[in-house]
Amino acid sequence: MTSASTWGNSEFHSETTFSASLIRKLLQQMMVQFNAHGACMALYDESENQMCITCHIRVRNVASLASGQLLEPGVANMRVPRRRVTLQLQRDESEELHRGEEFDLPEVEDVTPQQSELFAVGECYTRGQDAIGRVWQRNEAFLMTHDEYLSIFHRSYGHTPQVDVTPSAYLVVPVQEVNTIELPESQNPQPQTLGIIVLYQLEHTGGAVFQVRQRHEALQYAERVALYLQNDRLQRAQRRTGEYLQRLQDISTAFPTNVKLYDLIEDIYRFASRMVDVSSLQLTLYDRDTVCLYDVFAIENGQRCEELLTNPTVSTKEARPIWWDVAQVQKESLQFSPAQEPALVERYGELLRGAWGDQSQAESFVFLPMKMFNRVTGSLSLASPRTGAYPSQEVQVLETMIQIVTVSIENAKLYERDRHLLRDAKQREAQLAAINSTLQTITSVLDINELLNGFVEKVASLVDVELCVFFQLSPTHEELVAEAMYGRPSVSLLDDGSGRPAIEPPHNKEEHEALTRMIRLPFRETFLEPQIRDEAFFYLNSERIEELAQHSNEGGIFFLHAIPAQQLLMIPMFYQEDFIGLLSVSLPKEGRTFKPKDVGMLLAICAQAASAIRNAQLFSEREEAYAELQRMDKLKDEFLVTASHELRTPMSAIIGYSSLLKRQSSRIGPSDILRFATKISTAAQQLHDLVENMTEAAKMGAVDKKLELKPEVVQVRSVAEMAASTLLLSIEQRIKLPIDERLWVRADAVHLRQVVQNLLDNASKYSPAKSEIVVTAEEDILSHVAEKLPEGSIDHMTIVEQGNASVIVIQVRDQGEGILPEDQQRIFDKFVRAPRSLTTPVRGSGLGLYISRRYVEAMGGKLWLESSGLNEGSVFAFYLLQVEPPAEAGE
């Protein structure tokens, strides 16, 4: 019987398919041979195990013949229309057997089920059912009258058939397969019954009826029919085999350069659909690298599962143990009928369910592993509602096709792997070139700031990330301080809506470096400390970042919240055993983590860059030491000049007045002695103050040396009054103190008095006699005060952290000669005085302002020259944090 798959207009061929035109002509020949008016043929349907009527014909105008009318007088035996034809069949209809044979074939017509209920096309018979079933069962020819047939029909169906014309006799003949190869009788297989032919004659035609001898003749003629059918089947099988081979060749010629998985899947589907019924199909691939199963293509009852092409179903081998056992362990195909074998459905139910739905009710099922040598790369599963839909020959061809496709897939993988290796080699070559270029750029720079900025920028460019920062340990090892940062425009430290002050983008290099150093992360007693010590690299996820943010300063919080994707790659950098710094790199946009080759490249760059950074640090330290040495050498010279000048004056006074007392002791009176003694005492006090300042400055040492103070709550007015009272007897200026008694600060009272006294002393030295020196104190906010500070005195970190803090600004204003602009920054250094002051009678060591600034900074404030103009006086100011007055002060 012919059939077709239910989806895709595919071509399904069965081994029992025969040419309809061939069957029709064979029946016409038998009608001529046995003087029959009608004939039909039932062919064996292997899938249904039945004989089914495929063709039913009879002579044209059979109703006229049955009524006795003579259509063509003079024609012997049969009064039927005839035409002489030469039987020229097509090549697929046994041309060689029929070429040149001439037959008088009757003109025939097809009999529809509406015309006659007997032997209707499509009717099927089981063994023993009706006349056809009996002949099939007994495998011999039958002669019977119409009455005999009616009794058989009535017993089979329980009623009398409806016909437009009534046959008088029937000749029913089996068509048995002919063994064309002679074998010993013991080895001859039982011949298969290909079909049943029914010939019948009509009443009132005047022709001869079937004879008994014709049964034997019909059997012999049936052998000829069987040969025609077998030959036709062989030719069709040969042609089908040729088509299979051509299609297999088309698949096998695909070269890995143009093999795509989607195309191979389509080839598998098209090939299978032209051979067998593919009502349901599932293609599963196994990836040895991921050890996972991927359902990449499926058809469920004729409908494609389109989503699998872009989103295949993924499962592990543990999740599909039956598939793993059948495909990877047994490595054999599996075929059974789920609808008829429930025990196998229970055993192999996993194979019948999945992306292609539930096929446990299918009539036919076949599972084909995709094997190459001893490896299985997947499987092809087919299911059909038809019984026997997958004959062994077609299954063998499918297995061959699967093997070819498997080889193509493996070849494509090998080719793709080679392409990846070649591409990786080129990428490694490019990366090495980039690494060499980066290292050359880094190692050619000795300025540490320029080196670090170039380093983070090159790293960010190499791995294509938005943010890269280099951290170093603070001097106390308490924090990690950002020394260099590279961020694309999308990465900024602007206000994020948290309520904290926004940090505007820097407008120049100095501002950028200052903002960068505001980023500080906690280090000691955090998880960073052991990880930096023990791991070559590690990642910070969002939880770790938030943990750091809880203990970071404002700059650190802004930085951590601005990290793209809230993940960082951290690479500790060491030079020998010394910790150089920590490189932080944000993750690339396309993935959650770096690829191993990218991490390896970063580790290689950091290992080489550590040496360059260490060399630059040593060079910078040497340059700073050399600059400091030069500065100290210059200060030494200035100190010698200043000391010799300043010490000589009081020493000269002491020596001079002492000599006068010695020489004139007998002549001078008590008043002169008192006057000389006062001069000697004043000069000695000046000498003592100079030595005291030098000693105190020496004790302070370097700028980063921590001074030992005793902070307490101090009233500003009382400190100013004590400082002024100390100087009132030795100066000629008036000191005014318009200070509110409610202003209190946290400071060391002794050193705060010394600061105010130094500023008053300086003001008195450079102010005219009888002029005024005014000391004021006012409340303000630190962020407002920062706007008045000189550029070099601004501490951005303090401004960010304590911008809203209340402070007391103390100003000392004089009416002196002022300070030249070129000297305004130098006057806070050691031993520095305005050069022109050396020619004046004003004495000093050049240490007062230096000592005062150090004390103010140690107490948490800043001291600066607020304004100064030639002959317009100067204003020195400093601020300290304001505190509430103590309770007893209010009482």
Coordinates of C-alpha atoms in Angstrom, one line a residue, residues 111 125 208 225 262 342 370 395 430 490 515 528 539 588 631 687 729 763 862 865:
V111 CA -15.7 0.7 -10.3
Y125 CA -9.6 -8.4 4.4
A208 CA -18.6 -19.0 -21.9
V225 CA 1.8 -11.4 -12.7
Y262 CA 21.4 23.9 11.5
P342 CA 3.7 -1.7 27.4
M370 CA 25.0 8.5 16.4
V395 CA 16.6 1.6 9.2
A430 CA 48.7 40.1 19.4
S490 CA 30.4 56.2 32.0
L515 CA 40.2 63.0 43.8
L528 CA 41.7 41.7 52.0
Y539 CA 37.2 38.5 42.7
P588 CA 34.2 43.1 30.9
R631 CA 66.8 72.1 50.2
L687 CA 69.1 84.8 72.7
L729 CA 55.4 94.7 78.4
A763 CA 52.7 91.2 64.0
K862 CA 45.0 74.7 59.1
L865 CA 48.2 83.8 55.2

